[in-house]
CSV table of C-alpha atoms and ligand atoms in Angstrom, one decimal:
chain,number,residue,atom,x,y,z
L,1,MET,CA,121.5,98.9,91.9
L,2,LYS,CA,123.8,100.7,94.4
L,3,ALA,CA,121.3,102.7,96.0
L,4,LEU,CA,118.9,99.8,96.7
L,5,LYS,CA,122.1,98.4,98.7
L,6,ARG,CA,122.6,101.2,100.9
L,7,THR,CA,118.8,101.3,101.4
L,8,ILE,CA,118.6,98.5,102.9
L,9,ALA,CA,121.4,98.9,104.9
L,10,ALA,CA,119.7,101.9,105.8
L,11,VAL,CA,116.9,100.0,106.9
L,12,ALA,CA,118.7,96.9,108.5
L,13,GLY,CA,120.3,100.3,110.7
L,14,LEU,CA,117.6,101.5,112.0
L,15,ALA,CA,116.1,98.7,112.6
L,16,MET,CA,118.9,97.8,114.3
L,17,MET,CA,119.0,101.1,116.0
L,18,ALA,CA,115.0,101.1,116.5
L,19,GLY,CA,115.6,97.1,118.3
L,20,LEU,CA,118.1,99.4,121.2
L,21,ALA,CA,115.1,102.3,121.7
L,22,ALA,CA,112.9,99.0,122.4
L,23,CYS,CA,114.5,98.0,125.6
L,24,GLY,CA,114.3,100.5,126.9
L,25,GLY,CA,110.6,100.7,126.8
L,26,ASP,CA,110.7,103.4,124.1
L,27,ARG,CA,107.7,103.6,121.5
L,28,THR,CA,109.3,104.5,118.0
L,29,SER,CA,108.8,104.8,114.6
L,30,SER,CA,109.7,101.8,113.4
L,31,GLY,CA,110.9,99.1,115.8
L,32,ALA,CA,109.5,96.4,118.1
L,33,THR,CA,107.7,98.2,121.4
L,34,ASP,CA,106.6,96.6,124.8
L,35,GLU,CA,103.7,97.2,124.0
L,36,LYS,CA,101.5,95.0,122.4
L,37,ILE,CA,97.7,95.6,120.9
L,38,GLU,CA,95.1,92.9,122.8
L,39,GLU,CA,94.0,90.6,121.2
L,40,GLY,CA,90.2,90.9,118.5
L,41,ALA,CA,91.3,94.6,118.5
L,42,THR,CA,89.9,97.3,116.1
L,43,VAL,CA,91.6,97.6,113.1
L,44,GLY,CA,90.7,100.8,110.6
L,45,ILE,CA,90.9,100.4,106.8
L,46,SER,CA,90.5,103.5,104.8
L,47,MET,CA,90.2,103.1,101.1
L,48,PRO,CA,90.5,105.7,98.7
L,49,THR,CA,87.1,104.3,96.7
L,50,LYS,CA,84.7,101.8,95.3
L,51,SER,CA,84.5,103.6,92.1
L,52,GLU,CA,88.4,101.9,91.8
L,53,GLU,CA,88.4,98.2,90.8
L,54,ARG,CA,91.5,96.9,92.5
L,55,TRP,CA,90.7,99.5,95.8
L,56,ASN,CA,88.3,96.7,96.4
L,57,LYS,CA,90.2,94.1,96.0
L,58,ASP,CA,92.1,95.7,98.6
L,59,GLY,CA,89.7,96.9,101.2
L,60,ASN,CA,87.7,93.8,101.2
L,61,ASN,CA,91.0,90.7,101.1
L,62,LEU,CA,92.5,93.0,103.8
L,63,LYS,CA,89.0,92.4,105.9
L,64,ALA,CA,88.9,88.5,104.7
L,65,ASN,CA,92.3,88.4,106.1
L,66,LEU,CA,92.4,90.7,109.5
L,67,GLU,CA,88.6,88.6,110.1
L,68,LYS,CA,90.6,85.4,109.5
L,69,LYS,CA,93.1,86.4,113.0
L,70,GLY,CA,90.5,87.7,115.4
L,71,TYR,CA,91.0,91.1,115.1
L,72,LYS,CA,87.5,93.7,114.7
L,73,VAL,CA,87.7,95.3,110.9
L,74,ILE,CA,86.3,99.3,110.3
L,75,LEU,CA,86.5,99.0,106.3
L,76,SER,CA,85.6,102.1,104.6
L,77,PHE,CA,85.9,103.7,100.9
L,78,ALA,CA,86.1,107.9,101.0
L,79,ASP,CA,84.2,108.1,97.5
L,80,ASP,CA,87.4,110.1,95.9
L,81,LYS,CA,86.9,112.8,98.2
L,82,PRO,CA,89.9,114.6,101.4
L,83,ALA,CA,87.6,115.3,104.2
L,84,GLN,CA,85.2,112.3,103.4
L,85,GLN,CA,88.3,110.6,103.9
L,86,ASN,CA,89.6,112.6,107.0
L,87,ALA,CA,86.0,112.0,108.7
L,88,ASP,CA,86.4,108.4,107.8
L,89,ILE,CA,89.4,108.1,110.1
L,90,GLU,CA,88.2,110.0,112.8
L,91,ASN,CA,85.6,107.6,113.2
L,92,MET,CA,88.4,104.2,113.2
L,93,VAL,CA,90.0,106.8,116.1
L,94,ASN,CA,86.5,107.5,117.9
L,95,ASN,CA,86.0,102.9,117.6
L,96,ASP,CA,88.8,102.9,119.3
L,97,ALA,CA,91.2,101.3,116.5
L,98,LYS,CA,94.3,100.8,117.6
L,99,ILE,CA,95.7,100.2,113.8
L,100,VAL,CA,94.9,102.6,111.0
L,101,VAL,CA,95.5,101.3,107.0
L,102,VAL,CA,95.4,103.9,105.1
L,103,ALA,CA,95.4,104.1,101.2
L,104,ALA,CA,94.8,108.0,100.8
L,105,LYS,CA,93.0,109.8,97.8
L,106,ASP,CA,95.1,112.5,98.7
L,107,GLY,CA,98.7,112.2,100.0
L,108,THR,CA,98.8,115.7,101.8
L,109,ALA,CA,95.5,116.0,102.8
L,110,VAL,CA,95.3,113.1,105.3
L,111,GLY,CA,98.2,114.4,107.2
L,112,PRO,CA,96.4,115.7,110.2
L,113,ALA,CA,93.2,113.0,110.1
L,114,VAL,CA,96.7,110.0,110.9
L,115,GLU,CA,98.3,113.0,113.6
L,116,LYS,CA,94.9,112.1,114.9
L,117,ALA,CA,95.3,108.8,115.1
L,118,ARG,CA,98.6,108.9,116.6
L,119,ASP,CA,98.1,110.9,119.5
L,120,ALA,CA,95.2,108.7,120.1
L,121,GLY,CA,96.7,105.8,120.5
L,122,ALA,CA,97.0,104.5,117.1
L,123,LYS,CA,99.9,103.2,114.4
L,124,VAL,CA,99.2,104.4,110.5
L,125,ILE,CA,100.5,102.4,107.9
L,126,ALA,CA,100.3,103.6,104.8
L,127,TYR,CA,98.3,100.9,102.1
L,128,ASP,CA,99.7,101.2,98.5
L,129,ARG,CA,100.6,105.4,98.7
L,130,LEU,CA,103.0,107.3,100.7
L,131,ILE,CA,101.3,109.7,103.7
L,132,MET,CA,103.0,112.8,102.6
L,133,ASN,CA,104.4,115.8,105.2
L,134,THR,CA,103.6,114.6,108.3
L,135,GLU,CA,105.3,112.2,110.9
L,136,ALA,CA,102.6,110.7,112.1
L,137,VAL,CA,103.6,106.8,109.3
L,138,ASP,CA,104.8,104.1,110.5
L,139,TYR,CA,105.0,102.1,108.0
L,140,TYR,CA,104.7,101.8,104.3
L,141,ALA,CA,103.3,98.9,102.1
L,142,THR,CA,103.8,99.3,98.5
L,143,PHE,CA,104.6,97.6,95.1
L,144,GLN,CA,108.5,99.1,93.9
L,145,LEU,CA,107.2,102.0,91.6
L,146,GLU,CA,109.8,103.3,89.1
L,147,GLN,CA,109.6,99.4,88.5
L,148,VAL,CA,105.3,100.1,86.8
L,149,GLY,CA,107.4,103.1,85.1
L,150,VAL,CA,109.7,101.3,83.8
L,151,LEU,CA,108.0,98.4,83.2
L,152,GLU,CA,105.4,100.2,80.6
L,153,ALA,CA,108.4,102.0,79.3
L,154,ASN,CA,110.5,99.5,78.0
L,155,TYR,CA,107.7,97.7,77.2
L,156,ILE,CA,107.1,101.1,74.7
L,157,ILE,CA,110.9,100.5,73.6
L,158,ASP,CA,111.1,97.2,73.0
L,159,THR,CA,108.0,97.4,70.2
L,160,LEU,CA,108.9,100.3,68.2
L,161,GLY,CA,112.6,98.5,68.6
L,162,LEU,CA,114.5,101.3,69.5
L,163,LYS,CA,117.0,99.3,71.0
L,164,ASP,CA,117.1,98.1,68.1
L,165,GLY,CA,118.8,101.3,66.0
L,166,GLU,CA,115.0,101.9,65.0
L,167,LYS,CA,114.9,105.6,64.3
L,168,GLY,CA,111.7,106.8,63.5
L,169,PRO,CA,111.1,109.5,64.8
L,170,PHE,CA,107.9,107.7,66.4
L,171,ASN,CA,105.1,109.9,68.2
L,172,ILE,CA,104.2,109.1,71.4
L,173,GLU,CA,101.4,111.4,73.9
L,174,LEU,CA,102.5,110.7,77.7
L,175,PHE,CA,100.1,110.7,80.9
L,176,THR,CA,100.3,110.7,84.5
L,177,GLY,CA,97.9,109.3,87.6
L,178,SER,CA,96.3,112.1,89.4
L,179,PRO,CA,98.3,115.4,91.4
L,180,ASP,CA,97.5,114.4,94.2
L,181,ASP,CA,99.0,110.8,94.5
L,182,ASN,CA,103.0,110.7,95.7
L,183,ASN,CA,102.7,106.9,92.9
L,184,ALA,CA,102.1,109.4,89.8
L,185,LYS,CA,105.5,110.8,90.6
L,186,TYR,CA,107.4,107.4,91.2
L,187,PHE,CA,105.7,106.2,87.7
L,188,PHE,CA,106.7,108.9,85.6
L,189,LYS,CA,109.7,108.6,87.1
L,190,GLY,CA,110.7,105.2,86.2
L,191,ALA,CA,109.6,106.0,82.7
L,192,TRP,CA,111.1,109.4,81.5
L,193,GLU,CA,114.4,108.2,82.9
L,194,LEU,CA,114.1,105.0,80.1
L,195,LEU,CA,112.1,107.1,77.6
L,196,GLN,CA,114.5,110.2,77.7
L,197,PRO,CA,117.6,109.5,76.1
L,198,TYR,CA,115.2,109.0,72.9
L,199,PHE,CA,113.6,112.3,73.0
L,200,GLU,CA,117.4,113.8,74.1
L,201,SER,CA,118.3,111.7,70.6
L,202,GLY,CA,114.9,113.0,68.4
L,203,VAL,CA,114.2,108.7,67.7
L,204,LEU,CA,111.0,109.4,70.2
L,205,VAL,CA,109.4,113.2,70.0
L,206,SER,CA,105.8,114.1,71.8
L,207,PRO,CA,104.3,116.6,69.2
L,208,SER,CA,100.6,118.4,70.6
L,209,ASN,CA,101.1,120.8,73.5
L,210,HIS,CA,99.7,118.6,76.4
L,211,GLY,CA,100.3,119.7,79.8
L,212,GLY,CA,102.6,122.6,78.2
L,213,GLY,CA,104.6,119.9,75.7
L,214,ILE,CA,106.7,117.4,77.1
L,215,ASP,CA,110.4,116.8,75.0
L,216,LYS,CA,114.1,116.5,75.9
L,217,ASP,CA,114.9,119.1,78.7
L,218,SER,CA,111.0,118.3,80.0
L,219,THR,CA,111.9,116.7,83.9
L,220,VAL,CA,110.1,114.7,86.3
L,221,ASP,CA,109.7,117.4,88.8
L,222,GLY,CA,108.7,119.7,86.7
L,223,ASN,CA,106.9,117.7,84.5
L,224,TRP,CA,104.4,115.4,85.5
L,225,GLN,CA,101.8,117.3,87.5
L,226,LYS,CA,101.3,119.3,84.1
L,227,ILE,CA,100.4,116.2,82.1
L,228,SER,CA,97.8,114.6,85.2
L,229,VAL,CA,94.5,113.0,85.0
L,230,MET,CA,92.9,114.4,88.6
L,231,SER,CA,91.6,111.7,90.0
L,232,TRP,CA,92.7,109.1,87.5
L,233,LYS,CA,89.5,109.7,85.9
L,234,THR,CA,88.2,107.6,82.9
L,235,GLU,CA,86.6,110.5,82.0
L,236,GLN,CA,88.9,113.3,81.5
L,237,ALA,CA,91.9,111.0,80.1
L,238,GLN,CA,89.2,111.0,77.5
L,239,LYS,CA,88.6,114.7,76.8
L,240,ASP,CA,92.7,115.6,77.1
L,241,MET,CA,92.8,112.9,75.2
L,242,GLU,CA,90.1,113.7,72.6
L,243,SER,CA,92.2,117.3,72.4
L,244,ILE,CA,95.3,116.5,71.6
L,245,LEU,CA,93.7,114.3,69.0
L,246,ASP,CA,91.7,117.5,67.6
L,247,SER,CA,95.0,118.9,68.2
L,248,THR,CA,98.2,117.0,66.2
L,249,TYR,CA,96.2,114.6,64.5
L,250,SER,CA,93.3,115.7,62.7
L,251,HIS,CA,94.8,114.8,59.4
L,252,GLY,CA,95.7,111.1,59.8
L,253,GLU,CA,98.7,112.3,61.3
L,254,LYS,CA,100.7,109.3,63.0
L,255,LEU,CA,100.5,108.1,66.7
L,256,ASP,CA,102.7,105.2,68.0
L,257,ALA,CA,102.5,105.0,71.7
L,258,VAL,CA,100.9,106.4,74.7
L,259,LEU,CA,102.2,106.1,77.7
L,260,SER,CA,98.7,105.7,80.2
L,261,PRO,CA,99.7,104.2,83.8
L,262,TYR,CA,96.5,103.4,84.7
L,263,ASP,CA,93.8,100.5,82.8
L,264,GLY,CA,91.4,103.7,83.9
L,265,ILE,CA,93.3,106.6,81.7
L,266,SER,CA,93.5,103.6,79.0
L,267,GLN,CA,90.4,103.2,78.3
L,268,GLY,CA,90.1,107.5,77.7
L,269,VAL,CA,92.1,107.1,75.5
L,270,ILE,CA,91.3,104.3,74.0
L,271,ASN,CA,87.7,106.0,73.5
L,272,ALA,CA,89.6,109.4,73.0
L,273,ILE,CA,90.8,107.7,69.1
L,274,GLN,CA,88.1,105.6,68.3
L,275,THR,CA,85.5,108.7,68.5
L,276,LYS,CA,88.1,110.9,66.8
L,277,ARG,CA,90.3,108.5,64.3
L,278,PRO,CA,88.2,105.5,63.5
L,279,ASP,CA,90.8,105.2,60.8
L,280,MET,CA,93.0,103.8,63.2
L,281,VAL,CA,92.6,99.8,63.6
L,282,PRO,CA,93.2,97.5,66.4
L,283,GLY,CA,95.7,95.1,65.3
L,284,THR,CA,97.6,97.0,62.6
L,285,ASP,CA,100.2,99.7,62.2
L,286,THR,CA,97.6,102.5,62.1
L,287,TRP,CA,96.9,102.0,66.4
L,288,PRO,CA,99.3,102.8,69.4
L,289,VAL,CA,100.9,100.8,71.7
L,290,ILE,CA,99.4,101.9,75.0
L,291,THR,CA,100.3,100.5,78.3
L,292,GLY,CA,98.6,101.0,81.7
L,293,GLN,CA,98.1,99.6,85.7
L,294,ASP,CA,96.7,97.1,87.6
L,295,ALA,CA,95.4,94.5,85.1
L,296,MET,CA,91.1,95.8,85.8
L,297,GLU,CA,88.9,93.5,84.1
L,298,ILE,CA,88.2,96.3,81.4
L,299,ALA,CA,92.3,95.6,80.8
L,300,ILE,CA,92.0,92.3,80.5
L,301,LYS,CA,89.4,92.3,77.5
L,302,ASN,CA,91.2,94.9,75.9
L,303,ILE,CA,94.4,93.1,75.9
L,304,SER,CA,92.4,90.1,73.9
L,305,ASP,CA,90.9,92.3,71.4
L,306,GLY,CA,94.4,94.9,70.8
L,307,THR,CA,93.3,98.1,72.5
L,308,GLN,CA,95.6,97.7,74.5
L,309,ALA,CA,98.9,96.2,74.1
L,310,GLN,CA,100.3,95.6,78.4
L,311,THR,CA,98.6,96.1,81.7
L,312,VAL,CA,101.3,96.5,84.8
L,313,PHE,CA,99.3,93.7,87.4
L,314,LYS,CA,100.4,94.3,90.7
L,315,ASP,CA,99.3,91.2,92.8
L,316,VAL,CA,96.9,92.9,95.7
L,317,ASN,CA,96.4,89.0,97.7
L,318,LYS,CA,100.0,89.5,98.0
L,319,LEU,CA,99.5,92.8,99.4
L,320,ALA,CA,96.8,92.4,101.8
L,321,THR,CA,99.0,89.7,103.3
L,322,ALA,CA,101.9,91.7,103.7
L,323,VAL,CA,100.4,94.2,105.7
L,324,GLU,CA,99.2,91.7,107.5
L,325,GLU,CA,101.9,90.5,108.6
L,326,MET,CA,102.6,93.8,109.6
L,327,ILE,CA,100.5,94.6,111.5
L,328,VAL,CA,100.5,90.7,113.5
L,329,GLU,CA,103.5,91.8,114.1
L,330,ILE,CA,103.2,95.2,115.2
L,331,ALA,CA,100.0,93.8,117.2
L,332,GLU,CA,102.6,91.1,119.2
L,333,GLY,CA,105.4,94.1,119.6
L,334,LYS,CA,107.6,92.6,118.0
L,335,GLU,CA,110.2,94.2,114.9
L,336,VAL,CA,108.4,94.1,111.6
L,337,SER,CA,110.5,91.7,109.0
L,338,GLY,CA,110.3,91.9,105.7
L,339,ILE,CA,111.2,96.5,105.6
L,340,ASN,CA,112.9,96.5,102.7
L,341,GLY,CA,113.4,100.0,101.1
L,342,GLU,CA,112.1,103.1,102.7
L,343,PHE,CA,110.3,106.6,101.1
L,344,ASN,CA,110.8,110.4,102.3
L,345,ASN,CA,107.0,111.6,102.5
L,346,ASP,CA,108.6,115.4,102.6
L,347,LYS,CA,109.4,115.0,106.3
L,348,ILE,CA,110.6,111.6,107.4
L,349,ASP,CA,112.1,108.3,105.7
L,350,VAL,CA,109.3,105.5,106.5
L,351,PRO,CA,110.0,102.0,106.5
L,352,SER,CA,109.2,100.6,103.6
L,353,LYS,CA,107.7,97.0,102.4
L,354,LEU,CA,107.8,97.1,99.0
L,355,LEU,CA,106.8,94.5,96.3
L,356,ASP,CA,107.5,93.2,92.2
L,357,PRO,CA,104.8,94.5,89.7
L,358,VAL,CA,104.6,91.9,86.8
L,359,SER,CA,104.4,93.5,83.3
L,360,ILE,CA,101.4,91.6,81.1
L,361,THR,CA,100.5,91.3,77.7
L,362,LYS,CA,98.4,89.4,75.6
L,363,ASP,CA,101.2,86.4,75.8
L,364,ASN,CA,100.6,85.9,80.2
L,365,LEU,CA,97.4,87.1,80.1
L,366,SER,CA,96.3,83.8,81.5
L,367,ASP,CA,98.8,84.4,84.5
L,368,LEU,CA,96.2,86.1,85.8
L,369,VAL,CA,93.7,82.9,86.9
L,370,ASP,CA,96.7,81.6,88.1
L,371,ALA,CA,97.5,83.8,90.4
L,372,GLY,CA,93.2,83.5,91.6
L,373,TYR,CA,93.3,87.6,90.6
L,374,VAL,CA,90.4,86.7,87.9
L,375,THR,CA,88.6,83.4,87.6
L,376,GLN,CA,88.9,81.4,85.1
L,377,GLU,CA,85.3,82.0,83.9
L,378,LYS,CA,85.3,85.8,83.9
L,379,PHE,CA,88.7,85.9,81.7
L,380,ASP,CA,87.1,83.2,79.3
L,381,GLN,CA,83.4,85.9,79.5
L,382,LEU,CA,86.0,89.2,78.4
L,383,THR,CA,88.3,87.5,76.8
L,384,GLY,CA,85.0,86.1,74.8
L,385,LYS,CA,86.3,82.3,75.5
J,1,LIG,C1,98.1,102.9,93.0
J,1,LIG,C2,97.8,102.1,91.4
J,1,LIG,C3,95.8,102.2,91.0
J,1,LIG,C4,96.1,104.3,91.0
J,1,LIG,C5,94.7,104.3,90.5
J,1,LIG,C6,97.8,104.6,92.5
J,1,LIG,O1,98.2,105.3,93.3
J,1,LIG,O2,99.6,102.8,93.0
J,1,LIG,O3,97.8,100.7,91.6
J,1,LIG,O4,96.4,102.0,89.0
J,1,LIG,O5,96.7,104.2,92.0
J,1,LIG,O6,93.9,104.2,91.2
């Protein structure tokens, strides 16, 4: 909490300095400028892939919001290929985009493309995933990243009764997201800080040698990429989980929990368990607690069926609104409001707007309908009503 307060104070300070600089007509990275963007200007939106549910929602929501406000929008999906994404961004700049919004496939590889955009005079907004190692990022909008891992880890801790003194030892296997996505590190950080003390006391153990093994001495920086799943792929997660089950759980050993940072990875884990350990039965003590993220349709079904226990919901409608507000303020030459944090991208501290993620389980699954994230009809279909 203290760190957050310090961050807010620092950002407020930055904003004030930016405000002063703006009086001199300077271009600043975090505050108002006297350069306005003409009405009906073009905004580029570069999404990493169409093959994951959320980026379609994200891209289309933002496009619809901006078009309602009178902007021209170029929306591209990069098929999980960094070179494609860089070409997409170049195309936006060639079409005179004044603002580019980028959810990076590879946070570092996209640097040169946004630098070109910046050189051409465009503002750059990192969307959900931070763009690394460049000065060419004006703002970042995302969800409280560590909080995602906190919600997942706390769900496991509560379900296994660790705070009530259950001693286990409980077997847990851990996965992180894509090694080229800076978010994946923060998700793990939030979770590991809560889980590590239970490794220390021996209540949690990770018996497989997945990614070289996880034990009490593991660290976020030292280990997160070793247990990662490239491009967050279901198939890769399934393969990895199958080898974990073959090596360590092939003689009826109990698996108590799997920390999964994304519903697609959870699906791979579920597929692997169903293939290799048909004696594990959802809804009974034999089935592990499996977490996730994104509240994908498949996760709604899995949570309803009891194969997945929890997911973390990030309301992308709210993120689209937050970014739309940013764009309008930038276009009007105003100071961007609602900045409540900053993230270092290994070059600069990027002023950030951070929204709150929410834990979803069977008990509050229908909140996804109330939030307008999924229709009642689709929800009923997924939950077999
Ligand atoms: C996003 C997550 C998403 C993951 C896989 C991350 O960068 O923050 O919401 O689950 O990518 O697409």
